[in-house]
Short mmCIF file of C-alpha atoms and ligand atoms in Angstrom, two decimals:
data_model
loop_
_atom_site.label_atom_id
_atom_site.label_comp_id
_atom_site.label_asym_id
_atom_site.label_seq_id
_atom_site.Cartn_x
_atom_site.Cartn_y
_atom_site.Cartn_z
CA MET A 246 0.00 0.00 0.00
CA LYS A 247 1.16 3.51 -0.79
CA GLU A 248 2.32 5.57 2.20
CA TYR A 249 1.64 9.26 2.80
CA ASN A 250 3.28 12.24 4.49
CA PHE A 251 0.92 13.26 7.32
CA ALA A 252 0.73 16.35 9.55
CA VAL A 253 -1.34 17.15 12.64
CA VAL A 254 -1.84 20.84 13.33
CA GLY A 255 -2.80 21.44 16.98
CA ALA A 256 -1.05 18.19 17.92
CA THR A 257 -0.72 19.12 21.62
CA GLY A 258 -4.48 19.73 22.11
CA LEU A 259 -7.18 17.31 23.26
CA VAL A 260 -8.34 16.62 19.70
CA GLY A 261 -4.82 16.60 18.20
CA ARG A 262 -3.57 14.00 20.70
CA LYS A 263 -6.67 11.89 20.06
CA MET A 264 -6.00 12.14 16.32
CA LEU A 265 -2.50 10.73 16.86
CA GLN A 266 -3.93 7.89 18.95
CA ILE A 267 -6.52 7.04 16.28
CA LEU A 268 -4.05 7.31 13.37
CA GLU A 269 -2.08 4.61 15.21
CA GLU A 270 -5.12 2.49 16.20
CA ARG A 271 -6.42 2.47 12.63
CA ASN A 272 -3.02 1.84 11.16
CA LEU A 273 -3.06 4.67 8.61
CA PRO A 274 -0.23 4.34 6.04
CA ILE A 275 2.13 7.00 7.48
CA LYS A 276 5.40 7.57 5.65
CA SER A 277 6.32 10.65 7.69
CA LEU A 278 4.58 12.69 10.38
CA ARG A 279 4.96 16.40 11.16
CA LEU A 280 3.38 18.00 14.22
CA PHE A 281 2.51 21.66 14.62
CA ALA A 282 1.30 23.77 17.56
CA SER A 283 2.02 27.21 19.02
CA ALA A 284 5.51 28.55 19.71
CA LYS A 285 5.21 27.56 23.38
CA SER A 286 5.03 23.84 22.46
CA ALA A 287 7.80 23.91 19.84
CA GLY A 288 10.46 21.30 20.58
CA MET A 289 8.11 19.00 22.55
CA LYS A 290 8.37 15.33 21.47
CA ILE A 291 5.17 13.31 20.91
CA ARG A 292 4.84 9.66 19.84
CA CYS A 293 2.45 8.12 17.33
CA GLY A 294 3.13 4.39 17.21
CA ASP A 295 6.77 3.86 16.26
CA ILE A 296 7.21 7.46 15.16
CA GLU A 297 8.46 10.13 17.54
CA ALA A 298 8.01 13.62 16.13
CA VAL A 299 9.12 17.02 17.38
CA VAL A 300 6.44 19.71 17.57
CA GLU A 301 7.10 22.67 15.26
CA ASP A 302 5.88 26.26 15.62
CA LEU A 303 3.10 26.58 13.02
CA ALA A 304 3.86 30.27 12.46
CA ASP A 305 7.48 29.62 11.64
CA SER A 306 7.58 26.48 9.49
CA ASP A 307 7.76 25.46 5.90
CA PHE A 308 5.00 22.98 5.06
CA SER A 309 5.92 21.64 1.68
CA GLY A 310 5.75 17.91 0.92
CA ILE A 311 2.76 17.09 3.19
CA ASP A 312 0.03 14.93 1.61
CA ILE A 313 -2.63 14.93 4.36
CA ALA A 314 -2.94 17.44 7.22
CA LEU A 315 -5.43 17.10 10.08
CA PHE A 316 -6.11 20.56 11.53
CA SER A 317 -7.41 21.14 15.08
CA ALA A 318 -5.86 24.36 16.30
CA GLY A 319 -8.90 26.67 16.21
CA GLY A 320 -10.68 28.64 13.51
CA SER A 321 -8.24 31.52 13.14
CA ARG A 322 -5.26 29.15 12.59
CA SER A 323 -7.32 27.23 10.04
CA ARG A 324 -8.35 30.39 8.22
CA GLU A 325 -4.74 31.56 8.02
CA PHE A 326 -2.87 28.31 7.38
CA ALA A 327 -5.23 25.78 5.72
CA PRO A 328 -5.24 27.63 2.36
CA LYS A 329 -1.42 27.82 2.50
CA PHE A 330 -1.19 24.05 3.06
CA VAL A 331 -3.57 23.44 0.12
CA GLU A 332 -1.47 25.74 -2.04
CA ALA A 333 1.56 23.64 -1.09
CA GLY A 334 -0.26 20.49 -2.34
CA THR A 335 -1.88 19.14 0.83
CA VAL A 336 -5.42 17.88 1.42
CA VAL A 337 -6.52 19.55 4.68
CA ILE A 338 -9.11 17.91 6.95
CA ASP A 339 -10.21 20.76 9.16
CA ASN A 340 -11.88 20.36 12.55
CA SER A 341 -12.70 24.02 13.00
CA SER A 342 -15.85 25.77 11.84
CA ALA A 343 -13.86 28.13 9.58
CA PHE A 344 -14.90 26.69 6.19
CA ARG A 345 -17.81 24.37 7.00
CA MET A 346 -20.57 26.46 5.48
CA GLU A 347 -18.64 27.51 2.36
CA LYS A 348 -20.54 26.25 -0.65
CA ASP A 349 -17.60 24.51 -2.33
CA VAL A 350 -16.15 22.97 0.83
CA PRO A 351 -17.24 19.37 1.48
CA LEU A 352 -18.61 18.81 5.00
CA VAL A 353 -18.14 15.09 5.45
CA VAL A 354 -19.33 12.30 7.71
CA PRO A 355 -17.92 9.23 5.95
CA GLU A 356 -20.94 7.00 6.73
CA ILE A 357 -23.23 9.61 5.10
CA ASN A 358 -21.66 11.61 2.29
CA PRO A 359 -18.24 10.27 1.21
CA HIS A 360 -19.31 11.18 -2.36
CA ARG A 361 -18.46 14.80 -1.46
CA ILE A 362 -14.73 13.91 -1.55
CA THR A 363 -13.32 14.52 -5.03
CA LYS A 364 -10.73 12.09 -6.33
CA GLY A 365 -7.39 13.69 -7.11
CA LYS A 366 -8.23 17.02 -5.49
CA ARG A 367 -6.02 18.51 -2.77
CA GLU A 368 -8.56 20.76 -1.05
CA ILE A 369 -10.03 21.65 2.33
CA ILE A 370 -12.50 19.06 3.64
CA SER A 371 -14.37 20.18 6.76
CA ASN A 372 -15.11 17.93 9.70
CA PRO A 373 -18.54 18.87 11.10
CA ASN A 374 -19.24 20.16 14.61
CA CYS A 375 -19.13 17.42 17.28
CA SER A 376 -22.83 17.73 18.23
CA THR A 377 -23.82 17.66 14.56
CA ILE A 378 -21.87 14.49 13.71
CA GLN A 379 -23.62 12.30 16.28
CA LEU A 380 -26.98 13.85 15.40
CA VAL A 381 -26.79 13.25 11.64
CA ILE A 382 -25.69 9.63 12.10
CA VAL A 383 -29.10 9.05 13.71
CA LEU A 384 -31.05 11.30 11.36
CA LYS A 385 -29.70 9.95 8.05
CA PRO A 386 -31.62 6.62 8.07
CA LEU A 387 -34.77 8.35 9.34
CA HIS A 388 -34.57 10.99 6.62
CA ASP A 389 -33.88 8.45 3.86
CA ASN A 390 -36.77 6.18 4.91
CA PHE A 391 -39.47 8.47 6.29
CA GLY A 392 -38.42 12.10 5.57
CA ILE A 393 -37.79 14.65 8.32
CA GLU A 394 -40.11 17.63 8.67
CA ARG A 395 -38.80 19.23 11.86
CA LEU A 396 -36.23 18.71 14.62
CA VAL A 397 -35.94 20.00 18.18
CA VAL A 398 -32.48 19.27 19.61
CA SER A 399 -31.20 19.95 23.15
CA THR A 400 -27.56 19.16 23.82
CA TYR A 401 -25.76 18.27 27.05
CA GLN A 402 -22.13 18.86 26.11
CA ALA A 403 -19.03 17.71 27.97
CA VAL A 404 -16.26 20.09 29.05
CA SER A 405 -13.71 18.28 26.84
CA GLY A 406 -15.61 19.91 23.97
CA SER A 407 -13.98 23.18 25.08
CA GLY A 408 -10.46 21.72 24.87
CA LYS A 409 -7.87 21.84 27.63
CA SER A 410 -9.28 25.11 29.06
CA GLY A 411 -12.73 23.65 29.80
CA GLN A 412 -11.33 20.56 31.50
CA ASN A 413 -8.90 22.68 33.53
CA GLN A 414 -11.71 24.88 34.89
CA LEU A 415 -13.86 21.92 35.95
CA GLN A 416 -10.86 20.20 37.57
CA ALA A 417 -9.85 23.36 39.45
CA GLU A 418 -13.41 23.91 40.72
CA ARG A 419 -13.67 20.29 41.86
CA ASN A 420 -10.32 20.61 43.64
CA GLY A 421 -11.66 23.69 45.45
CA GLU A 422 -8.93 25.85 43.87
CA GLU A 423 -9.44 29.49 43.00
CA VAL A 424 -10.03 29.85 39.24
CA THR A 425 -8.14 32.96 38.27
CA ASN A 426 -8.76 32.94 34.54
CA PRO A 427 -12.06 31.07 34.00
CA PHE A 428 -12.88 29.79 30.53
CA TYR A 429 -16.65 29.77 31.07
CA PRO A 430 -18.70 32.86 32.06
CA HIS A 431 -19.93 30.99 35.19
CA GLN A 432 -18.98 28.12 37.45
CA ILE A 433 -19.31 24.85 35.49
CA ASP A 434 -19.11 22.35 38.36
CA ALA A 435 -22.60 21.47 39.63
CA ASN A 436 -24.05 23.72 36.94
CA CYS A 437 -25.49 23.80 33.38
CA LEU A 438 -24.65 26.67 31.02
CA PRO A 439 -26.98 27.37 28.07
CA ASP A 440 -24.19 29.38 26.47
CA ILE A 441 -21.78 27.77 23.95
CA GLY A 442 -19.82 29.86 21.49
CA LYS A 443 -20.62 33.37 20.39
CA LEU A 444 -24.07 34.95 20.82
CA ASN A 445 -25.85 36.16 17.70
CA GLU A 446 -27.58 39.16 19.24
CA LYS A 447 -30.02 39.43 16.35
CA THR A 448 -31.39 35.89 16.61
CA GLY A 449 -30.66 35.05 20.26
CA TYR A 450 -28.93 31.82 19.23
CA PHE A 451 -25.36 30.96 20.28
CA ASP A 452 -23.18 29.87 17.38
CA GLU A 453 -22.94 26.24 18.60
CA GLU A 454 -26.72 26.12 18.09
CA GLU A 455 -26.46 27.70 14.65
CA LYS A 456 -23.79 25.15 13.68
CA VAL A 457 -26.13 22.26 14.53
CA ILE A 458 -28.96 23.88 12.57
CA ASN A 459 -26.98 24.82 9.45
CA GLU A 460 -24.59 21.86 9.26
CA THR A 461 -27.39 19.30 9.67
CA ARG A 462 -29.16 20.65 6.60
CA LYS A 463 -25.94 20.84 4.57
CA ILE A 464 -24.92 17.23 5.37
CA LEU A 465 -28.41 15.83 4.75
CA GLU A 466 -28.59 17.99 1.61
CA ASP A 467 -32.06 19.21 2.48
CA TYR A 468 -32.54 22.87 3.41
CA SER A 469 -36.28 22.38 3.87
CA ILE A 470 -35.79 20.57 7.22
CA LYS A 471 -36.85 22.86 10.07
CA VAL A 472 -34.40 22.71 12.98
CA THR A 473 -34.10 24.41 16.35
CA CYS A 474 -31.43 23.75 18.97
CA THR A 475 -30.49 24.68 22.53
CA ALA A 476 -26.87 23.83 23.35
CA VAL A 477 -25.94 23.37 27.01
CA ARG A 478 -22.52 22.80 28.61
CA VAL A 479 -22.71 20.33 31.50
CA PRO A 480 -20.11 19.19 34.06
CA VAL A 481 -19.33 15.90 32.27
CA TRP A 482 -15.73 15.08 31.27
CA THR A 483 -16.34 13.44 27.90
CA SER A 484 -19.21 12.50 25.55
CA HIS A 485 -22.01 14.75 24.43
CA SER A 486 -25.62 13.69 25.04
CA GLU A 487 -28.61 14.97 23.07
CA SER A 488 -32.37 14.90 23.47
CA VAL A 489 -33.74 14.76 19.92
CA ASN A 490 -37.39 15.28 18.99
CA VAL A 491 -38.12 14.49 15.34
CA GLN A 492 -41.26 15.03 13.32
CA LEU A 493 -41.24 12.61 10.39
CA LYS A 494 -43.04 13.22 7.11
CA LYS A 495 -44.41 9.66 6.95
CA GLU A 496 -45.91 7.59 9.70
CA ALA A 497 -43.59 4.82 10.93
CA SER A 498 -43.93 2.18 13.63
CA LEU A 499 -41.37 1.99 16.43
CA ASN A 500 -40.28 -1.39 15.01
CA GLU A 501 -39.61 0.15 11.60
CA ILE A 502 -37.71 3.03 13.21
CA ARG A 503 -35.59 0.66 15.30
CA ARG A 504 -34.86 -1.50 12.24
CA VAL A 505 -33.51 1.38 10.11
CA LEU A 506 -31.48 2.71 13.05
CA GLN A 507 -29.99 -0.76 13.65
CA GLU A 508 -28.93 -0.98 10.01
CA MET A 509 -27.04 2.35 10.05
CA PRO A 510 -23.24 1.87 10.08
CA GLY A 511 -21.56 3.45 13.11
CA LEU A 512 -24.80 3.54 15.12
CA VAL A 513 -25.70 1.25 18.04
CA VAL A 514 -29.21 1.00 19.51
CA VAL A 515 -29.08 0.70 23.33
CA ASP A 516 -32.69 0.75 24.44
CA ASN A 517 -34.08 -1.22 27.36
CA PRO A 518 -35.42 1.40 29.76
CA VAL A 519 -37.24 -1.24 31.83
CA LYS A 520 -33.79 -2.35 32.95
CA HIS A 521 -32.47 1.25 33.02
CA ILE A 522 -30.40 0.52 29.91
CA TYR A 523 -29.90 3.48 27.57
CA PRO A 524 -26.87 5.38 26.22
CA LEU A 525 -24.68 7.01 28.87
CA ALA A 526 -21.79 9.47 28.54
CA VAL A 527 -19.49 7.32 30.68
CA ASP A 528 -20.18 4.22 28.54
CA ALA A 529 -19.72 6.05 25.22
CA ALA A 530 -16.32 7.51 26.25
CA GLU A 531 -13.41 6.00 24.31
CA LYS A 532 -15.79 4.37 21.80
CA ASP A 533 -16.10 5.30 18.14
CA GLU A 534 -19.81 4.63 17.69
CA VAL A 535 -22.87 6.81 18.21
CA PHE A 536 -25.42 5.34 20.67
CA VAL A 537 -29.19 5.88 20.56
CA GLY A 538 -31.91 4.86 23.01
CA ARG A 539 -35.13 5.98 24.78
CA ILE A 540 -36.77 5.68 21.35
CA ARG A 541 -40.45 6.44 21.80
CA LYS A 542 -43.43 8.07 20.08
CA ASP A 543 -44.17 11.71 20.82
CA PRO A 544 -48.00 11.79 20.95
CA SER A 545 -48.07 15.62 21.04
CA ILE A 546 -47.40 15.92 17.26
CA ASP A 547 -48.10 13.91 14.08
CA ASN A 548 -45.37 11.32 13.34
CA GLY A 549 -43.28 12.48 16.31
CA ILE A 550 -40.49 10.50 17.94
CA ASP A 551 -38.14 11.20 20.83
CA MET A 552 -34.62 9.81 21.23
CA TRP A 553 -31.51 10.13 23.41
CA VAL A 554 -28.23 10.20 21.47
CA VAL A 555 -24.73 9.94 22.99
CA SER A 556 -21.20 9.84 21.53
CA ASP A 557 -17.59 10.59 22.50
CA ASN A 558 -17.06 14.16 21.26
CA LEU A 559 -13.27 13.77 21.03
CA ARG A 560 -13.54 10.54 19.01
CA LYS A 561 -16.52 10.35 16.57
CA GLY A 562 -17.26 14.04 17.24
CA ALA A 563 -13.76 15.07 16.14
CA ALA A 564 -10.67 12.84 15.77
CA THR A 565 -12.24 9.56 14.60
CA ASN A 566 -14.35 11.30 11.97
CA ALA A 567 -11.28 13.22 10.72
CA VAL A 568 -9.17 10.05 10.50
CA GLN A 569 -12.06 8.24 8.74
CA ILE A 570 -12.13 11.09 6.18
CA ALA A 571 -8.37 10.66 5.66
CA GLN A 572 -8.86 6.91 5.18
CA LYS A 573 -11.71 7.50 2.69
CA TRP A 574 -9.63 10.08 0.81
CA ILE A 575 -6.82 7.52 0.50
CA ASN A 576 -9.22 4.77 -0.63
CA ILE A 577 -10.89 7.03 -3.21
CA ASN A 578 -7.52 8.15 -4.56
CA GLU A 579 -6.20 4.61 -4.82
CA GLU A 580 -9.27 3.18 -6.59
N1 NAP B 66 -12.79 19.28 21.82
C1 NAP B 66 -13.74 18.84 20.99
O1 NAP B 66 -14.60 18.00 21.34
C2 NAP B 66 -13.79 19.34 19.58
C3 NAP B 66 -14.71 18.74 18.72
C4 NAP B 66 -14.77 19.17 17.40
C5 NAP B 66 -13.94 20.19 16.97
N2 NAP B 66 -13.07 20.77 17.84
C6 NAP B 66 -12.22 21.84 17.31
O2 NAP B 66 -10.86 21.38 17.31
C7 NAP B 66 -9.98 22.48 17.58
C8 NAP B 66 -9.08 22.15 18.76
O3 NAP B 66 -9.85 21.81 19.88
P1 NAP B 66 -9.22 21.15 21.19
O4 NAP B 66 -10.39 20.74 21.98
O5 NAP B 66 -8.18 20.14 20.87
O6 NAP B 66 -8.51 22.43 21.88
P2 NAP B 66 -7.24 22.48 22.85
O7 NAP B 66 -7.14 21.28 23.70
O8 NAP B 66 -7.32 23.82 23.52
O9 NAP B 66 -5.98 22.49 21.83
C9 NAP B 66 -5.73 23.56 20.96
C10 NAP B 66 -4.57 23.24 20.04
O10 NAP B 66 -4.36 24.35 19.17
C11 NAP B 66 -3.01 24.77 19.28
N3 NAP B 66 -2.88 26.23 19.12
C12 NAP B 66 -3.47 27.20 19.86
N4 NAP B 66 -3.04 28.41 19.45
C13 NAP B 66 -2.18 28.19 18.44
C14 NAP B 66 -1.39 29.03 17.60
N5 NAP B 66 -1.41 30.36 17.72
N6 NAP B 66 -0.60 28.45 16.66
C15 NAP B 66 -0.55 27.10 16.53
N7 NAP B 66 -1.27 26.26 17.29
C16 NAP B 66 -2.06 26.79 18.23
C17 NAP B 66 -2.61 24.39 20.69
O11 NAP B 66 -1.21 24.38 20.80
P3 NAP B 66 -0.47 24.73 22.21
O12 NAP B 66 -0.63 23.51 23.07
O13 NAP B 66 0.94 24.98 21.77
O14 NAP B 66 -1.16 25.94 22.76
C18 NAP B 66 -3.25 23.00 20.78
O15 NAP B 66 -2.46 22.07 20.10
C19 NAP B 66 -10.89 23.70 17.75
O16 NAP B 66 -11.01 24.33 16.49
C20 NAP B 66 -12.21 23.08 18.15
O17 NAP B 66 -13.30 23.92 17.85
C21 NAP B 66 -12.96 20.36 19.13
#
């Protein structure tokens, strides 16, 4: 098999380190590996399988000769550097929101729309928002089989979704330490914050909510789906949970719904509430699948169903999905 020159940008972060772990777990064909982060991490050594690489300062490096770069260093780094990598001949798989809604940029979940990857093209491919990825994995089979009219999504998002800063604040609060430079606008321990990202003062939505709304329609390629979302940060270390209310276009029995969900790749139905068995954040952590349970009819609307959806935000919500895109890109280009 052909081998490729890889790079991870943001290699010292929560997502970047997870990417390195998953590149190794999935045995990607790595010929060489370059790692980039900020100047303060330059010189640090990080392992990925048998390879030990030295972290380089992104602002002060030459990036020629890289085939595939996984970016997870924040939107402003992506906006500045991803186009330069592409110009140098690299396909960039970008975890930030910088390019997701651009018309010509593919927004890919490999189980759903791998056809958006163009063979032979070194371009930017966006990885969707973590809450969106787990949501669309559940929605895709429902939309294909019954059509989706409307969605009401409420998220319960882990602090690891905010990177090292979110985890550090929760840890400090739990240790009873004074938090001198808090990441969140309020205490996060023993609390729930309906405040993720930047507020759009015109609409009243925070941008995490807008990402779920807009990206869901783009990935499902149906802008007629009505979506609303409330995104909430909760004091959970890892895995995002979501309450999802769906109004289908066609009537479907719970058995039919369960059957199409069970057939969806990457999705696991965990649904035996009599025995208190349903998806849990602690069980989903360190797994690559999306888990769905509490599947029931919503009698308050026509063709309504309610579900509870959980997945590891650092894995399927970020690093696993990015590595799967890299794998698909390789497969498509070697066909
Ligand atoms: N956490 C999640 O669940 C999740 C899910 C989906 C997408 N994302 C996206 O992934 C990205 C990274 O998230 P994260 O959770 O891994 O954050 P993180 O733990 O805070 O890590 C941030 C990374 O970016 C690097 N970085 C920061 N400023 C930089 C600069 N000026 N130049 C070069 N590198 C710089 C950091 O390097 P230093 O260590 O040197 O500062 C670190 O490697 C963000 O765009 C985020 O929105 C995160």
